[in-house]
Amino acid sequence: MTDSGGLTEGDLALIEALQIAPRASWAAVARATNTSPVTAARRWRRLVDGGAAWVTGAPGVSVWNAQCVAYVDISCSSGQSLAVAETLAQDRHALSVELTAGGADVFVTVAAADLRALSRYMLERIDLIPGITATRTRISTHLYRDGSHWRLGALAHEGASVLPVSPHSPDTTRLSVLPHLQASDRELLVQLGLNGRSPYTTLAANAKVSEATARRRVARLLGTGTVLLRAEVAAHPAGWPVPVILSVDAPTSRLVETARAIARLRQVRLCATLAGTPPIIVSAWLHDVEAIHGFETTLVKALPDLTVVDRLVTLRTVKRMGRLLDEDGRAVGVVPMDVWTDPL
């Protein structure tokens, strides 16, 4: 059976299994989805080849919490928004690029190795791109939820319960310092960004280390929150075609409590506090534009002190965590997320 978004119920269950355990064996995935390992692997290959789903290793919690990530609202000259977005999408430090309606024409998630590199990228790269008329940059201070926690809701509880829990999950409340990275660590990060399910033999060969070393260092990168594995899905075929980005205000004394409460909501894919005004950013996926009002109502009812200051509706996601996307959100290319290089 195919849902209205274009993916079958079996496809969605398979993707959610990998959302829960991105590097799970096909035997484990097969048990969770009530199929065979061969069938699960074959279906996944079809989804990846069609750009409908993929697993990536994105910059993790410690990168956000070390003030190395910023969200940038960009205003453009008339008719220049798409050109600006496509230019930024080719940059390794621009993790995600969205064309938006609202107070900005383009919304970009930017990451760099440290605050100095982040500043250089903003001042000496983004601000000099033709067609940009204004920018507003807000630096992340703490990440409370990211896309790796979002679920499709297609997998039965019984199926989810048989999947392995990662032994390397980071303590998100403590990570604020980036670990020292060797050259081989950086290569492992790049390769995981290209394919989060790459076999350890492939990772080891690309990083020029032994397989045992690759296993040990990947475990360290995951455990320190330097990288987060996440299974992604094309939003339109999956039936979630309306991403919305909200800027939220809350009393300073309740900021942490508010961010944690927002992060627990079903639709939320991102919640972070910011060094700027307003101090919270929220990104959610919704089924239709009308659902935006219902989502905001849910926020305000749950948190009466909260105020939605601004909203952006994503018209098209040009790039999401390194993947170049078509108009339906299917992956059509990839730009390595090598945020540790010189941004210029």
Short mmCIF file of C-alpha atoms in Angstrom, two decimals:
data_model
loop_
_atom_site.label_atom_id
_atom_site.label_comp_id
_atom_site.label_asym_id
_atom_site.label_seq_id
_atom_site.Cartn_x
_atom_site.Cartn_y
_atom_site.Cartn_z
CA MET A 1 0.00 0.00 0.00
CA THR A 2 1.28 3.48 -0.91
CA ASP A 3 0.53 6.56 1.19
CA SER A 4 -0.39 9.91 -0.32
CA GLY A 5 3.21 11.07 -0.09
CA GLY A 6 4.47 8.47 -2.55
CA LEU A 7 6.29 6.04 -0.21
CA THR A 8 4.77 2.72 0.86
CA GLU A 9 4.02 1.91 4.48
CA GLY A 10 6.84 -0.63 4.28
CA ASP A 11 9.23 2.06 3.02
CA LEU A 12 8.32 4.38 5.89
CA ALA A 13 8.71 1.61 8.48
CA LEU A 14 12.13 0.72 7.06
CA ILE A 15 13.26 4.36 7.17
CA GLU A 16 12.05 4.75 10.74
CA ALA A 17 13.93 1.63 11.78
CA LEU A 18 17.11 3.33 10.56
CA GLN A 19 16.08 6.59 12.21
CA ILE A 20 16.14 4.66 15.50
CA ALA A 21 19.33 2.69 14.76
CA PRO A 22 21.15 4.16 11.73
CA ARG A 23 23.90 1.50 11.60
CA ALA A 24 21.80 -1.48 12.64
CA SER A 25 22.46 -4.76 10.84
CA TRP A 26 20.00 -5.81 8.16
CA ALA A 27 19.10 -8.77 10.37
CA ALA A 28 18.01 -6.36 13.13
CA VAL A 29 16.17 -4.12 10.68
CA ALA A 30 14.42 -7.16 9.21
CA ARG A 31 13.18 -8.25 12.65
CA ALA A 32 11.86 -4.74 13.32
CA THR A 33 10.04 -4.49 9.98
CA ASN A 34 8.88 -8.11 9.76
CA THR A 35 10.75 -8.87 6.57
CA SER A 36 13.98 -10.60 5.56
CA PRO A 37 17.51 -9.11 5.67
CA VAL A 38 17.85 -9.46 1.90
CA THR A 39 14.53 -7.69 1.30
CA ALA A 40 15.33 -4.90 3.79
CA ALA A 41 18.73 -4.28 2.17
CA ARG A 42 17.23 -4.32 -1.32
CA ARG A 43 14.44 -1.86 -0.37
CA TRP A 44 16.93 0.46 1.28
CA ARG A 45 19.15 0.46 -1.81
CA ARG A 46 16.11 1.37 -3.94
CA LEU A 47 15.24 4.25 -1.60
CA VAL A 48 18.83 5.56 -1.59
CA ASP A 49 19.19 5.24 -5.37
CA GLY A 50 15.94 7.18 -5.82
CA GLY A 51 17.01 9.91 -3.39
CA ALA A 52 14.06 9.20 -1.08
CA ALA A 53 16.16 8.33 1.99
CA TRP A 54 19.75 8.25 3.19
CA VAL A 55 21.84 8.02 6.36
CA THR A 56 24.30 10.79 7.11
CA GLY A 57 26.71 11.69 9.87
CA ALA A 58 26.00 15.34 10.70
CA PRO A 59 27.95 17.64 13.04
CA GLY A 60 26.85 16.61 16.50
CA VAL A 61 25.75 18.07 19.80
CA SER A 62 29.20 19.20 20.91
CA VAL A 63 29.57 21.27 17.71
CA TRP A 64 26.31 23.11 18.45
CA ASN A 65 27.04 23.56 22.15
CA ALA A 66 30.55 24.91 21.52
CA GLN A 67 29.05 27.92 19.72
CA CYS A 68 30.25 26.72 16.31
CA VAL A 69 26.83 26.76 14.63
CA ALA A 70 24.82 29.76 13.49
CA TYR A 71 21.46 30.35 11.85
CA VAL A 72 21.45 33.04 9.19
CA ASP A 73 18.44 34.93 7.81
CA ILE A 74 19.31 36.37 4.40
CA SER A 75 17.49 39.02 2.37
CA CYS A 76 18.16 39.14 -1.38
CA SER A 77 17.68 41.45 -4.31
CA SER A 78 14.57 40.77 -6.37
CA GLY A 79 14.98 37.62 -8.42
CA GLN A 80 18.27 36.61 -6.77
CA SER A 81 17.09 34.26 -3.99
CA LEU A 82 17.51 31.00 -5.91
CA ALA A 83 20.93 31.98 -7.24
CA VAL A 84 22.11 32.91 -3.74
CA ALA A 85 20.75 29.66 -2.29
CA GLU A 86 22.41 27.54 -4.98
CA THR A 87 25.72 29.35 -4.46
CA LEU A 88 25.62 28.76 -0.71
CA ALA A 89 24.61 25.13 -1.20
CA GLN A 90 28.02 24.40 -2.74
CA ASP A 91 29.81 25.53 0.44
CA ARG A 92 30.95 22.85 2.89
CA HIS A 93 30.21 25.13 5.84
CA ALA A 94 26.59 25.80 4.80
CA LEU A 95 25.00 22.62 6.16
CA SER A 96 21.42 23.39 5.16
CA VAL A 97 19.98 26.01 2.80
CA GLU A 98 16.26 26.82 2.51
CA LEU A 99 14.28 29.23 0.35
CA THR A 100 11.70 30.79 2.65
CA ALA A 101 8.62 33.02 2.77
CA GLY A 102 8.39 35.52 5.61
CA GLY A 103 11.00 37.81 7.08
CA ALA A 104 13.87 36.31 5.06
CA ASP A 105 14.38 34.99 1.54
CA VAL A 106 17.00 32.37 2.42
CA PHE A 107 17.65 30.57 5.71
CA VAL A 108 21.04 28.91 6.23
CA THR A 109 22.47 26.69 8.94
CA VAL A 110 26.22 27.31 9.12
CA ALA A 111 28.93 25.42 11.04
CA ALA A 112 32.68 25.85 11.49
CA ALA A 113 35.48 24.47 13.65
CA ASP A 114 35.41 27.42 16.07
CA LEU A 115 33.94 30.88 16.55
CA ARG A 116 36.80 32.56 14.72
CA ALA A 117 36.32 30.40 11.63
CA LEU A 118 32.57 30.93 11.83
CA SER A 119 33.10 34.70 11.87
CA ARG A 120 35.43 34.53 8.88
CA TYR A 121 32.91 32.54 6.89
CA MET A 122 30.15 35.03 7.68
CA LEU A 123 32.16 38.20 7.08
CA GLU A 124 34.46 37.16 4.23
CA ARG A 125 32.23 34.73 2.36
CA ILE A 126 28.48 35.13 2.92
CA ASP A 127 28.46 38.92 3.18
CA LEU A 128 30.27 39.19 -0.17
CA ILE A 129 27.96 36.98 -2.26
CA PRO A 130 26.28 39.01 -5.04
CA GLY A 131 22.53 39.40 -4.60
CA ILE A 132 22.56 39.47 -0.79
CA THR A 133 21.25 42.74 0.63
CA ALA A 134 21.12 41.97 4.36
CA THR A 135 21.87 39.19 6.87
CA ARG A 136 20.99 38.42 10.46
CA THR A 137 23.13 35.86 12.27
CA ARG A 138 22.27 34.10 15.54
CA ILE A 139 24.74 31.70 17.14
CA SER A 140 23.52 28.51 18.78
CA THR A 141 24.27 28.21 22.50
CA HIS A 142 22.68 24.81 23.18
CA LEU A 143 20.98 22.15 21.09
CA TYR A 144 17.93 20.50 22.67
CA ARG A 145 16.67 18.54 19.68
CA ASP A 146 17.90 17.83 16.16
CA GLY A 147 16.72 15.85 13.16
CA SER A 148 18.18 12.60 14.49
CA HIS A 149 15.41 12.51 17.14
CA TRP A 150 12.51 13.07 14.72
CA ARG A 151 10.45 10.00 13.79
CA LEU A 152 8.05 9.23 10.97
CA GLY A 153 5.66 7.39 13.29
CA ALA A 154 5.29 4.46 10.89
CA LEU A 155 6.96 1.67 12.87
CA ALA A 156 5.02 -0.34 15.43
CA HIS A 157 6.26 -0.16 19.01
CA GLU A 158 7.04 -3.88 18.93
CA GLY A 159 9.31 -3.35 15.93
CA ALA A 160 11.10 -0.39 17.48
CA SER A 161 11.75 -2.31 20.69
CA VAL A 162 13.87 -4.98 18.99
CA LEU A 163 16.33 -2.49 17.49
CA PRO A 164 19.70 -2.06 19.22
CA VAL A 165 20.30 1.02 21.34
CA SER A 166 23.54 2.80 20.46
CA PRO A 167 26.20 2.22 23.14
CA HIS A 168 27.83 5.51 22.14
CA SER A 169 24.99 7.98 22.74
CA PRO A 170 26.44 11.27 24.03
CA ASP A 171 25.35 13.02 27.21
CA THR A 172 23.76 16.05 25.57
CA THR A 173 23.60 18.02 28.82
CA ARG A 174 27.38 18.03 29.31
CA LEU A 175 28.93 18.44 25.87
CA SER A 176 30.27 21.94 25.31
CA VAL A 177 33.90 21.38 24.30
CA LEU A 178 35.00 19.87 21.01
CA PRO A 179 37.52 17.04 21.28
CA HIS A 180 40.88 17.28 19.53
CA LEU A 181 40.65 15.76 16.05
CA GLN A 182 43.37 14.04 14.11
CA ALA A 183 43.47 14.16 10.31
CA SER A 184 42.05 10.63 10.15
CA ASP A 185 39.18 11.66 12.45
CA ARG A 186 38.27 14.43 10.05
CA GLU A 187 38.30 12.01 7.14
CA LEU A 188 36.03 9.66 9.07
CA LEU A 189 33.63 12.55 9.70
CA VAL A 190 33.54 13.42 6.01
CA GLN A 191 32.95 9.80 4.99
CA LEU A 192 30.15 9.35 7.55
CA GLY A 193 28.56 12.50 6.14
CA LEU A 194 28.58 10.95 2.69
CA ASN A 195 27.18 7.64 3.92
CA GLY A 196 26.44 7.06 7.58
CA ARG A 197 26.16 3.30 6.93
CA SER A 198 29.58 2.95 5.29
CA PRO A 199 31.18 -0.36 6.36
CA TYR A 200 34.14 -0.03 8.73
CA THR A 201 36.35 -1.51 6.03
CA THR A 202 35.46 1.38 3.71
CA LEU A 203 35.86 3.97 6.47
CA ALA A 204 39.26 2.54 7.41
CA ALA A 205 40.48 2.53 3.81
CA ASN A 206 39.50 6.16 3.23
CA ALA A 207 40.99 7.32 6.54
CA LYS A 208 44.13 5.20 5.97
CA VAL A 209 43.82 3.47 9.34
CA SER A 210 43.14 -0.11 10.41
CA GLU A 211 39.57 -1.35 10.73
CA ALA A 212 39.99 -1.69 14.51
CA THR A 213 41.18 1.93 14.69
CA ALA A 214 38.26 3.09 12.56
CA ARG A 215 35.80 1.33 14.88
CA ARG A 216 37.42 2.85 17.97
CA ARG A 217 37.54 6.38 16.56
CA VAL A 218 33.98 6.30 15.22
CA ALA A 219 32.83 5.22 18.68
CA ARG A 220 34.74 8.18 20.16
CA LEU A 221 33.29 10.62 17.63
CA LEU A 222 29.78 9.41 18.45
CA GLY A 223 30.34 9.33 22.20
CA THR A 224 31.74 12.87 22.33
CA GLY A 225 28.86 14.23 20.25
CA THR A 226 31.20 15.29 17.44
CA VAL A 227 29.01 13.48 14.93
CA LEU A 228 25.36 12.41 15.03
CA LEU A 229 24.08 9.69 12.73
CA ARG A 230 20.65 10.37 11.27
CA ALA A 231 18.43 8.71 8.70
CA GLU A 232 16.85 11.34 6.48
CA VAL A 233 13.79 11.15 4.23
CA ALA A 234 12.50 13.25 1.35
CA ALA A 235 9.81 15.39 2.98
CA HIS A 236 7.24 15.53 0.17
CA PRO A 237 7.11 11.78 -0.65
CA ALA A 238 6.96 11.05 3.08
CA GLY A 239 3.90 13.29 3.49
CA TRP A 240 5.53 16.15 5.45
CA PRO A 241 5.81 18.86 2.78
CA VAL A 242 5.64 22.01 4.93
CA PRO A 243 8.70 22.86 7.04
CA VAL A 244 8.28 25.91 9.27
CA ILE A 245 10.90 27.82 11.26
CA LEU A 246 9.73 29.76 14.31
CA SER A 247 11.60 32.38 16.32
CA VAL A 248 10.36 32.13 19.89
CA ASP A 249 10.69 34.39 22.93
CA ALA A 250 10.46 33.21 26.52
CA PRO A 251 11.38 34.59 29.95
CA THR A 252 15.09 34.24 30.64
CA SER A 253 14.36 32.47 33.94
CA ARG A 254 12.40 29.78 32.06
CA LEU A 255 14.51 29.54 28.91
CA VAL A 256 15.94 26.07 29.51
CA GLU A 257 12.63 24.69 30.75
CA THR A 258 10.84 26.12 27.70
CA ALA A 259 13.37 24.73 25.21
CA ARG A 260 13.17 21.27 26.78
CA ALA A 261 9.36 21.30 26.63
CA ILE A 262 9.35 22.38 22.97
CA ALA A 263 11.86 19.65 22.11
CA ARG A 264 9.40 16.99 23.30
CA LEU A 265 6.71 17.93 20.77
CA ARG A 266 6.05 15.41 17.99
CA GLN A 267 6.46 17.77 15.03
CA VAL A 268 9.69 19.42 16.19
CA ARG A 269 12.88 18.56 14.28
CA LEU A 270 15.07 21.27 15.80
CA CYS A 271 15.06 23.27 19.01
CA ALA A 272 18.04 25.34 20.09
CA THR A 273 18.75 28.35 22.25
CA LEU A 274 20.55 31.28 20.68
CA ALA A 275 22.90 34.11 21.54
CA GLY A 276 20.50 36.65 20.11
CA THR A 277 16.92 37.87 20.10
CA PRO A 278 14.60 36.04 20.16
CA PRO A 279 16.51 33.37 22.08
CA ILE A 280 14.91 30.14 20.78
CA ILE A 281 14.66 28.70 17.30
CA VAL A 282 12.22 25.92 16.44
CA SER A 283 11.95 23.97 13.21
CA ALA A 284 9.03 21.62 12.56
CA TRP A 285 7.65 19.55 9.71
CA LEU A 286 3.91 19.76 9.09
CA HIS A 287 1.42 18.11 6.75
CA ASP A 288 0.05 21.35 5.28
CA VAL A 289 0.23 25.14 5.60
CA GLU A 290 -2.99 25.30 7.63
CA ALA A 291 -1.32 23.14 10.30
CA ILE A 292 1.04 26.03 11.12
CA HIS A 293 -1.67 27.75 13.18
CA GLY A 294 -2.49 24.53 15.01
CA PHE A 295 1.17 23.95 15.81
CA GLU A 296 1.59 27.47 17.19
CA THR A 297 -1.59 27.04 19.25
CA THR A 298 -0.17 23.82 20.69
CA LEU A 299 3.02 25.65 21.64
CA VAL A 300 1.22 28.51 23.37
CA LYS A 301 -1.21 26.22 25.22
CA ALA A 302 1.62 24.07 26.53
CA LEU A 303 3.79 27.06 27.40
CA PRO A 304 1.68 30.17 28.13
CA ASP A 305 4.79 32.33 28.71
CA LEU A 306 6.01 31.62 25.18
CA THR A 307 5.63 34.14 22.33
CA VAL A 308 6.09 33.34 18.64
CA VAL A 309 7.92 36.41 17.37
CA ASP A 310 8.46 35.42 13.74
CA ARG A 311 7.92 32.55 11.35
CA LEU A 312 9.44 31.40 8.09
CA VAL A 313 7.72 28.89 5.82
CA THR A 314 10.15 26.88 3.71
CA LEU A 315 9.21 27.07 0.05
CA ARG A 316 11.99 24.74 -1.01
CA THR A 317 14.89 23.05 0.75
CA VAL A 318 17.90 23.36 -1.54
CA LYS A 319 20.23 21.51 0.83
CA ARG A 320 19.77 19.55 4.04
CA MET A 321 22.77 18.45 6.09
CA GLY A 322 25.04 18.21 3.07
CA ARG A 323 22.53 16.69 0.64
CA LEU A 324 21.49 18.70 -2.42
CA LEU A 325 17.76 18.24 -2.94
CA ASP A 326 15.30 18.60 -5.80
CA GLU A 327 11.91 20.31 -5.49
CA ASP A 328 10.37 17.21 -3.85
CA GLY A 329 13.17 16.97 -1.32
CA ARG A 330 14.85 13.97 -2.95
CA ALA A 331 18.63 13.81 -2.74
CA VAL A 332 20.31 14.52 -6.08
CA GLY A 333 23.86 15.25 -4.92
CA VAL A 334 26.05 15.77 -1.90
CA VAL A 335 28.56 18.36 -0.68
CA PRO A 336 30.88 16.95 2.02
CA MET A 337 30.28 18.61 5.41
CA ASP A 338 33.95 19.23 6.08
CA VAL A 339 33.38 22.06 8.55
CA TRP A 340 36.88 21.61 9.98
CA THR A 341 38.60 23.11 6.91
CA ASP A 342 39.38 26.78 6.44
CA PRO A 343 36.06 28.35 5.42
CA LEU A 344 37.73 30.43 2.70
#
